[in-house]
Each structure stands twice: as C-alpha cells, then as structure tokens.
Coordinates of C-alpha atoms in Angstrom, one line a residue:
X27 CA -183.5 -27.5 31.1
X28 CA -181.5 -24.6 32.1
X29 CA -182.1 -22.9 35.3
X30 CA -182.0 -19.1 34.5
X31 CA -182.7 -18.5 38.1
X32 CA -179.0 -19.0 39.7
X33 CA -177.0 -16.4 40.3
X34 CA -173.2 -17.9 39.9
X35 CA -170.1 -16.0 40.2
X36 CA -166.2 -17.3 39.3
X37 CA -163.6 -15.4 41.2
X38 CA -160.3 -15.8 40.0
X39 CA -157.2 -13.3 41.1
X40 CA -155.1 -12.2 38.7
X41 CA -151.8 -13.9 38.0
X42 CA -152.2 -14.9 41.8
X43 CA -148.5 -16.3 43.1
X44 CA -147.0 -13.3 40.6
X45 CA -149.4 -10.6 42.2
X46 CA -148.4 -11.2 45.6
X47 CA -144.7 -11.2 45.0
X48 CA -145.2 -8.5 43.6
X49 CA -147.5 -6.4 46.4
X50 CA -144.5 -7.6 48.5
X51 CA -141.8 -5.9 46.6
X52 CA -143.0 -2.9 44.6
X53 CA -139.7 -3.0 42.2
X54 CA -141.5 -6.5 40.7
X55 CA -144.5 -4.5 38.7
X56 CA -142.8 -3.2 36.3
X57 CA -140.6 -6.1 35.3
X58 CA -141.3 -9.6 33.8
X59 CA -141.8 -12.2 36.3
X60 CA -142.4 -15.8 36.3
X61 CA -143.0 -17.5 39.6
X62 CA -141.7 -21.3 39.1
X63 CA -138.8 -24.1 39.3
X64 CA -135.3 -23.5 38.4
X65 CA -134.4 -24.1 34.7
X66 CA -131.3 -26.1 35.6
X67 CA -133.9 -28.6 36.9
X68 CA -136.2 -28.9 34.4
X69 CA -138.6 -26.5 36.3
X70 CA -141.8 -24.7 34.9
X71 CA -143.7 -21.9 35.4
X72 CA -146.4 -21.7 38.1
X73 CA -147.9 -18.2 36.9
X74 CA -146.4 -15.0 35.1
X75 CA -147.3 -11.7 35.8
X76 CA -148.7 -9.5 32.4
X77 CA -145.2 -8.2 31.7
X78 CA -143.8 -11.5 31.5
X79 CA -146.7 -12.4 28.9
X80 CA -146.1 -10.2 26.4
X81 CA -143.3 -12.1 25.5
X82 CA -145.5 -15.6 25.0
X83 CA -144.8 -16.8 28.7
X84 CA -147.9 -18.9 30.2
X85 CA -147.8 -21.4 33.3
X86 CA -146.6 -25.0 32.3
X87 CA -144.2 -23.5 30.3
X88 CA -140.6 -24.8 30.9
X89 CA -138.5 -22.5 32.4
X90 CA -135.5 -22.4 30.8
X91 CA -137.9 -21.7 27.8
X92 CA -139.7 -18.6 28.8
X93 CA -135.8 -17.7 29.9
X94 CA -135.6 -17.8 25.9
X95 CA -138.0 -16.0 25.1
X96 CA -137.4 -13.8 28.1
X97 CA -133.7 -13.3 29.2
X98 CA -134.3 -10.5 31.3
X99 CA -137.9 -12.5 33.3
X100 CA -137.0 -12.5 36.9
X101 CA -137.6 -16.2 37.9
X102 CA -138.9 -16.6 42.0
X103 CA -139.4 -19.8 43.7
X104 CA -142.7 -21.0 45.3
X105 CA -143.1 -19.0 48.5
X106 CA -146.2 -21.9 49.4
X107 CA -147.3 -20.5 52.6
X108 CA -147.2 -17.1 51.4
X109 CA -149.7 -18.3 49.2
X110 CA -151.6 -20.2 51.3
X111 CA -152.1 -17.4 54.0
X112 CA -153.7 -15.2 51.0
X113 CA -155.6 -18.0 49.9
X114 CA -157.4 -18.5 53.4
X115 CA -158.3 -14.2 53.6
X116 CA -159.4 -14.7 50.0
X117 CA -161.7 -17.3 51.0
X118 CA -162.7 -16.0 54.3
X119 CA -164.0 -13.5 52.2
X120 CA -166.0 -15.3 49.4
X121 CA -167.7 -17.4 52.5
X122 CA -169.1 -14.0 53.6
X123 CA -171.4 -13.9 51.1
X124 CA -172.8 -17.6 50.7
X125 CA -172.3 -20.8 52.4
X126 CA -172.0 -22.6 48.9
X127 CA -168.1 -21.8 47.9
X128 CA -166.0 -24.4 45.9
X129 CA -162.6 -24.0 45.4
X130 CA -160.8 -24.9 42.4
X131 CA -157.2 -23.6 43.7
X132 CA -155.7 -21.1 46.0
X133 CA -157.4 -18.0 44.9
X134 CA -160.6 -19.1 42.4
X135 CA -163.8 -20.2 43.5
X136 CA -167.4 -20.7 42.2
X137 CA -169.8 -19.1 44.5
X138 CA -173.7 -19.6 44.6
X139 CA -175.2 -16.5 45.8
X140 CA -178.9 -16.9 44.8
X141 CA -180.5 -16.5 47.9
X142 CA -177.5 -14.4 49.7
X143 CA -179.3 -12.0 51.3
X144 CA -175.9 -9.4 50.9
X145 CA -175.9 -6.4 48.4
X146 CA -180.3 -6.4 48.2
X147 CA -179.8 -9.7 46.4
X148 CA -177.6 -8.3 43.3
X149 CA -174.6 -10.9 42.3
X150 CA -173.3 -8.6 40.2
X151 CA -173.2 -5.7 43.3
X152 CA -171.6 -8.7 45.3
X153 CA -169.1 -9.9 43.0
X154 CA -167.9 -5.7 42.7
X155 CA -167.9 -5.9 46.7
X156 CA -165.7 -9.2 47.2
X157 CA -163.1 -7.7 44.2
X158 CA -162.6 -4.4 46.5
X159 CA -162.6 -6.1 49.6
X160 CA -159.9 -8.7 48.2
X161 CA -157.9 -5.6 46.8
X162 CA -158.2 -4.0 50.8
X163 CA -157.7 -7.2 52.6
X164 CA -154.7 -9.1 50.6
X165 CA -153.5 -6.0 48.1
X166 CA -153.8 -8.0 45.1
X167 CA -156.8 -7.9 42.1
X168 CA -159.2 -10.5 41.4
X169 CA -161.7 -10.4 38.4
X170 CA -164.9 -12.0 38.7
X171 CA -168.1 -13.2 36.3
X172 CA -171.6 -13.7 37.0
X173 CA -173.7 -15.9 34.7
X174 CA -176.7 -18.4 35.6
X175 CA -174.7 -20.9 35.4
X176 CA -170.9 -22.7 36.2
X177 CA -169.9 -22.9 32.6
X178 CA -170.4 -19.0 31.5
X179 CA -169.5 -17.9 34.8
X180 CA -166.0 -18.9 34.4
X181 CA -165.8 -18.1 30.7
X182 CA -167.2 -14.5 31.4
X183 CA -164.3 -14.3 34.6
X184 CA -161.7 -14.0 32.1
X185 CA -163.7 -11.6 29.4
X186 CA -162.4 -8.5 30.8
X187 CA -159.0 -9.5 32.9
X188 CA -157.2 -8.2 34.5
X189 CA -158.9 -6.4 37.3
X190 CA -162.6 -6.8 35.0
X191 CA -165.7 -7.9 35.7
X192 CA -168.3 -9.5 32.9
X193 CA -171.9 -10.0 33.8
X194 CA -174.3 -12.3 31.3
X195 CA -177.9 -12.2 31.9
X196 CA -179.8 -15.3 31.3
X197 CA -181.4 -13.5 28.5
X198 CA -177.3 -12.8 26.8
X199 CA -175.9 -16.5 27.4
X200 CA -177.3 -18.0 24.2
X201 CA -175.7 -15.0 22.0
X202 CA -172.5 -14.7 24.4
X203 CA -171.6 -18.5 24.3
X204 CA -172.9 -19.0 20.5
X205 CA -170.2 -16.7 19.3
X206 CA -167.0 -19.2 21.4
X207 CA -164.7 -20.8 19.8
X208 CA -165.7 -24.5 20.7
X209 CA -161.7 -24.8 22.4
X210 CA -163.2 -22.9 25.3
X211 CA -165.7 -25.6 25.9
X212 CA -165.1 -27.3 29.5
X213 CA -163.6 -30.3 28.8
X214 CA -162.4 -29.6 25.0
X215 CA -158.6 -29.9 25.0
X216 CA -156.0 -29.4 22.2
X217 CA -157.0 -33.1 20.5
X218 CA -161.0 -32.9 20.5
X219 CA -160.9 -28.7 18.9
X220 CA -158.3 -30.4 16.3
X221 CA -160.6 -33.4 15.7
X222 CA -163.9 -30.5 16.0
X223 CA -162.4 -28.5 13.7
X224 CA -161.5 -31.1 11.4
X225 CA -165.5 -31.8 11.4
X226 CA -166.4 -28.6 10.4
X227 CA -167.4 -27.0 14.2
X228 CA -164.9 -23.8 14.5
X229 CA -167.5 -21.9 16.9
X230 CA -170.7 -23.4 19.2
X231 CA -173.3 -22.0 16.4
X232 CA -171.4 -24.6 14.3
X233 CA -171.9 -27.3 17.0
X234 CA -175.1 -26.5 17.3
X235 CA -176.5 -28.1 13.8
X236 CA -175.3 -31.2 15.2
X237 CA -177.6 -33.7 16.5
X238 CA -177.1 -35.5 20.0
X239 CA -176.5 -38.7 18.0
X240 CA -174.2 -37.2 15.7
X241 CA -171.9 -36.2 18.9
X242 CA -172.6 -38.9 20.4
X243 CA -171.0 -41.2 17.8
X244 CA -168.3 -39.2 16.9
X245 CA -167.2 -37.9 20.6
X246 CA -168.9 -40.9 22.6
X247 CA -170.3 -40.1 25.9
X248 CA -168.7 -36.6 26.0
X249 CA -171.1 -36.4 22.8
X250 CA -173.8 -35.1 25.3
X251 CA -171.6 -32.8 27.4
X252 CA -170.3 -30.9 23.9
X253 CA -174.4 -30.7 23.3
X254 CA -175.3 -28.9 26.5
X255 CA -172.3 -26.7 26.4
X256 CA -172.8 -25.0 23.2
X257 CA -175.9 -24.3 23.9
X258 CA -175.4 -22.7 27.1
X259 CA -176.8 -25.5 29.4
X260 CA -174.7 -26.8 32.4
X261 CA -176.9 -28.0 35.8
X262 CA -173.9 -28.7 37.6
X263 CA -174.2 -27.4 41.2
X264 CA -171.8 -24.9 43.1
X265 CA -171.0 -27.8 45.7
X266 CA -168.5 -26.9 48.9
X267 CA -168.2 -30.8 49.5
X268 CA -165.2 -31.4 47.4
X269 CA -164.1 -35.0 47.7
X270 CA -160.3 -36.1 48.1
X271 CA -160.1 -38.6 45.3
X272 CA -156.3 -39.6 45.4
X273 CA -153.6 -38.8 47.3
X274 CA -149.7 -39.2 45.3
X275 CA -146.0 -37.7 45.2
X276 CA -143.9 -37.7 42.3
X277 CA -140.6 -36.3 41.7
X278 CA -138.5 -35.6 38.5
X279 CA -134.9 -36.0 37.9
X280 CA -132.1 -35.1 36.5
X281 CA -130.2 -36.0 34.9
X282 CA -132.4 -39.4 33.7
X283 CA -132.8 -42.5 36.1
X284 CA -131.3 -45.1 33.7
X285 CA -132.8 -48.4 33.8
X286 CA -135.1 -50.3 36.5
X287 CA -133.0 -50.7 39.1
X288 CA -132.0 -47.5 39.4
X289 CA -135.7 -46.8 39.5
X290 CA -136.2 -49.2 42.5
X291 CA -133.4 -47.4 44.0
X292 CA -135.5 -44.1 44.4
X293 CA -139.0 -45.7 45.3
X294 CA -138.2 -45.8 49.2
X295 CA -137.6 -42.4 49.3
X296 CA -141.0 -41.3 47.4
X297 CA -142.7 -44.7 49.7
X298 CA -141.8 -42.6 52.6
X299 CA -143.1 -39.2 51.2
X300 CA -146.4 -40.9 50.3
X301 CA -146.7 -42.1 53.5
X302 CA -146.2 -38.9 55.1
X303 CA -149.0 -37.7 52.8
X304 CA -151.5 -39.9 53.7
X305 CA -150.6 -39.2 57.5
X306 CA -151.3 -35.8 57.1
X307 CA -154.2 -36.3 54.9
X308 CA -156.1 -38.7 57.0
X309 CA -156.5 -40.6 54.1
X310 CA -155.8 -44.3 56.1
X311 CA -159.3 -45.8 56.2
X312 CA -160.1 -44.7 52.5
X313 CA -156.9 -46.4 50.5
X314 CA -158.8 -48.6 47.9
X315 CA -155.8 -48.8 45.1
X316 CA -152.2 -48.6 44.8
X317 CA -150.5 -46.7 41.8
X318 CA -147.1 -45.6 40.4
X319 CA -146.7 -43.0 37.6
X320 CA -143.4 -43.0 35.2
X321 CA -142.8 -40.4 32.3
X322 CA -140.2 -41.5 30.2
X323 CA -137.3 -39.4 28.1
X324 CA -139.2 -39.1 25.3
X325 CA -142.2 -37.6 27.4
X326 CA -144.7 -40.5 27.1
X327 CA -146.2 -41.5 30.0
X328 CA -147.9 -44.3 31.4
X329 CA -150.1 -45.4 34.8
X330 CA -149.7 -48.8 36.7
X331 CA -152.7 -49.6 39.3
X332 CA -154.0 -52.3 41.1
X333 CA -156.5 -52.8 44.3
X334 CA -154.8 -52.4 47.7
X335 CA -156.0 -51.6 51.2
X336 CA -153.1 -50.0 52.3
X337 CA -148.8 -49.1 50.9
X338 CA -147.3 -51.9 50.4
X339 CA -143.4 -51.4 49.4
X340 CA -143.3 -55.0 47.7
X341 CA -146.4 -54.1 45.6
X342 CA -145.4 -50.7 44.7
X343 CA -142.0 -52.7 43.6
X344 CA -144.4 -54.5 40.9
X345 CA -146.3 -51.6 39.9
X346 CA -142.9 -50.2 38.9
X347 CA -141.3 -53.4 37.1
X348 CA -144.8 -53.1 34.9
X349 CA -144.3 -49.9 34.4
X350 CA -140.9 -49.4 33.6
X351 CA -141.3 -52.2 30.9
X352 CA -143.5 -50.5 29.1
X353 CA -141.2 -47.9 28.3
X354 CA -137.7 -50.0 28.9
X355 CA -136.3 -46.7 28.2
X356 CA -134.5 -43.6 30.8
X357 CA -137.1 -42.2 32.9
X358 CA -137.9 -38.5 34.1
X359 CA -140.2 -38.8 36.5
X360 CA -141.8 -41.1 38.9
X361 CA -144.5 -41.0 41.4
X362 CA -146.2 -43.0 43.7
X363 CA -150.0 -43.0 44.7
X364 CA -152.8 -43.9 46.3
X365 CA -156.6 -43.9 45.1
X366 CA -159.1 -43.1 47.7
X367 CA -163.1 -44.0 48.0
X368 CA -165.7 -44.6 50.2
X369 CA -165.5 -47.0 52.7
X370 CA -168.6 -49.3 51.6
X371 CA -167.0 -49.5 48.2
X372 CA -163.6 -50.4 49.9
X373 CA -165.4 -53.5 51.6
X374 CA -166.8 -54.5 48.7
X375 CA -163.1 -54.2 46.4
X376 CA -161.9 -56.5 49.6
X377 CA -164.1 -59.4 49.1
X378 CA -162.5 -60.2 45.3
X379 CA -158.6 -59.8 46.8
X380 CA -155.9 -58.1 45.4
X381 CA -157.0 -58.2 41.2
X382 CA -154.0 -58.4 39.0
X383 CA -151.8 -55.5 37.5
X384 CA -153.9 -53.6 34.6

C-alpha cells in the first residue's frame, strides 16, 4: 500500500562541480565546460555545465570524446575540496529542515519533511526555501521535487531543470508516472528497457497489464520491484543511516599493463593506498572479504573475492592471478578492495576459514 501521507523532496544542484567553477570565475558561464580527467589519460567527464550539453556531452563520457564533439569545451580538473566545502553548507542546510536527510552524493539528497514543523508544514514552501537559501549561501542553483514518495520525488527533481521545481500530489502520481517511459524506472538500465521494450512495455501504462507473475518470470525477483514502480508504489524510507558497504582503490593505466607480472608489479602500490583507506575509514574491525577488480583492453571486466579478516598482500596476489586469467589479455585498470559487514556476521564467516576463490 502506498503511503500518500509523506511529504518527500529530492534536492539535486544543477551541474554541481561545473556550477561552482563557474560561480568562481564568471568568464566560465558562457562557455562549454566539462569538469573531468585529462584526455591524454583516458579521463572522463565528472559533470558539464548546459553549454557543454548542447553539443551531446554527459558525465562518463570520455574526454577526449566530448573534446570531439566539442573542440572549443574548456576541460578543469577535480577541485575535490572545493566541492566538499559546498557539499557540507548544502547539507547544513537541508538538515535545517528535517532530521531524516540521505545523501546520495555531494550536493543531492532525499529529505523527509512530513512532520517538519518549518514553512506551516508545506514541503513544497520548504523545498522553494532550501533552493534560495542554497542560491544565498553557496551561489550555485539546485532544483528540487516533492512527491509522496522516493521514486517520483527524484523523477519530478529533474521535470523542470535547471533551476525548476516539480510538485506531484498524491492524487497526480498515478497519471504523472503512468505516462514514463519504463527506462526511467529505478533500477531499469540500458539492457532490461531493450529487453522491456522487446516485450511490448514502451511506457508504465504498458507495464501495467502485466501480472506480478508475468514479471516475475520474465525479470525474476526484480519482477516485483518493476510492479510497484509503474504503478507509483515505493515504501522505501528516507533513512540518514547510510551504511559503508566496501571500501576499494583502483587505478587505470596507460598505456596497458601487459601481462601478469607486470600486474603484480603495480599491486603494492594500490595495497598501500587501500590500506590508507581503511585507516582513514575506520573500516579495521568490519573487513569480512578481500577483492580485486581488473578491466581488460577490450573493456570487459571481471570481480575476484574471497573471505578475509583483514589485507593480506599474498592473498590479494591470488585474487589477481585468478583474475588476470580470465582475461589473459592487456589490462586497463585494476583495483583492490575490501567488503565490509557487521561484526556478528564477521564471527560467523570466521568459523568456516578462508572459503576458496569464486
């Protein structure tokens, strides 16, 4: 059952690492701009401001192929803490209104404001009053939407960007999120639309003739997700206990590391930078897995895991020799991880030893 009674917003700024280079130099807003790696090293783009997608330019987009499509975009590098100093006024702001704030980056959050007592109770009053105040305090604009609910929220955040807010009643969401192209789903990616659309489902009416069963045995247990969403339902809670799940480096190089050993060769410097990690993290007492990551020249990818209390250089050195055979092929990137849990479930993982490599 759908609660009709929440009051969620989704706060997301607009273009975020783009908009503060460019409220710190004013010459920036009229130009193309990409915030991201070099292109010389296979970089990609972070964000791009709206002058910079006119031309097709999106985050995750190589580099040197929004430099194609754009040979005039001004490319910056991560200013991090720059960020991160707007991120904690952004958030000092949202945690005005309600306790319950969970943030999904830097600069977009879900906030629960049904019982804040701010603005006589009105989300969509508060959601106008955080935009402005973000706009005074940091200089840069955020667009916002309030639904009953997680899923609309964010859909409705990007209805009317930039600088836009969207409201949807509880009485609009079945019309608003009947008319969506099912790809906006949460969770749908660019294989399940292809295989939806292939079915027949191009919007969430379409879904909607399809039994739980029906989804079920085609999507498996996704199935039930995809029969909530299209119908507007999702229960999930604004939660501001967000749980550290993993805790990794990676790094990728060029030109390609050649064979294995050349791979072993790197793994003590990313062993040392995971370490550091974990450090900082305070991630000791929760290790429960070991992992290593390797993408390959021709951009597949593959995983290596087993269970482990704590980094373990010699163990790491197996992940990788699993790994790499997979592929036996030159390799672009490699990384090195840890999983994290609870400490009752690490007990428990301790009492069957190490398992073997999956």
């Amino acid at each position: 059952m759908n609660d009709s009674s929440r009051k969620i917003i989704h706060c997301d700024c607009d273009c975020f690492y783009a908009a503060v280079e460019m409220r710190d130099d004013p010459t920036l807003r009229d130009v193309p701009l990409a915030v991201g790696g070099r292109p010389d090293q296979r970089g990609v783009v972070a964000t791009a401001n709206y002058e910079a997608r006119r031309y097709g330019i999106h985050s995750a987009m190589a580099t040197a192929q929004a430099l194609k499509l754009c040979p005039e975009l001004v490319v910056l590098p991560p200013a991090m803490e720059k960020y991160r100093i707007a991120s904690r006024q952004i958030l000092a702001i949202y945690g005005h209104y309600t306790d319950l704030v969970e943030p999904l980056s830097l600069d977009e959050a879900y906030l629960d404001v049904s019982d804040s007592p701010h603005c006589k109770g009105s989300a969509t009053l508060i959601a106008q009053e955080i935009r402005q105040r973000i706009f005074d305090t940091v200089g840069i604009t955020a667009s916002a939407g309030v639904a009953p609910n997680k899923f609309v929220a964010k859909i409705a955040s990007d209805w009317n960007k930039p600088d836009g807010m969207w409201l949807v009643t509880p009485g609009q969401v079945d019309a608003f999120v009947a008319a969506l192209p099912v790809k906006k789903l949460h969770g749908v990616g660019k294989v399940t639309a292809a295989k939806l659309h292939k079915l027949g489902a191009q919007t969430c009416e379409d879904l909607r003739g399809w039994t739980l069963l029906e989804l079920q045995h085609h999507f498996g247990s996704f199935g039930a997700r995809l029969h909530d969403l299209c119908r507007g339902i999702d229960n999930r809670p604004v939660s501001n206990a967000r749980e550290r799940k993993s805790v990794s480096c990676e790094e990728t190089y060029t030109p390609d590391v050649p064979d294995l050993p050349a791979c072993l060769a790197l793994l003590p410097e990313l062993y040392d930078n995971l370490l550091g990690r974990i450090k900082r993290a305070g991630a000791e007492k929760n290790v429960n897995k070991l992992f290593v990551k390797l993408r390959f020249a021709n951009f597949t990818q593959t995983t290596v895991e087993c269970v482990g209390r704590e980094p373990n250089m010699a163990q790491f050195e197996k992940l990788m020799e699993t790994g790499f055979a997979r592929g036996s092929q030159p390799v672009r990137l490699l990384g090195a991880g840890v999983r994290l849990g609870e400490a009752e479930s690490i007990e428990q993982l301790s009492l069957f030893g190490n398992a073997s490599l999956d």
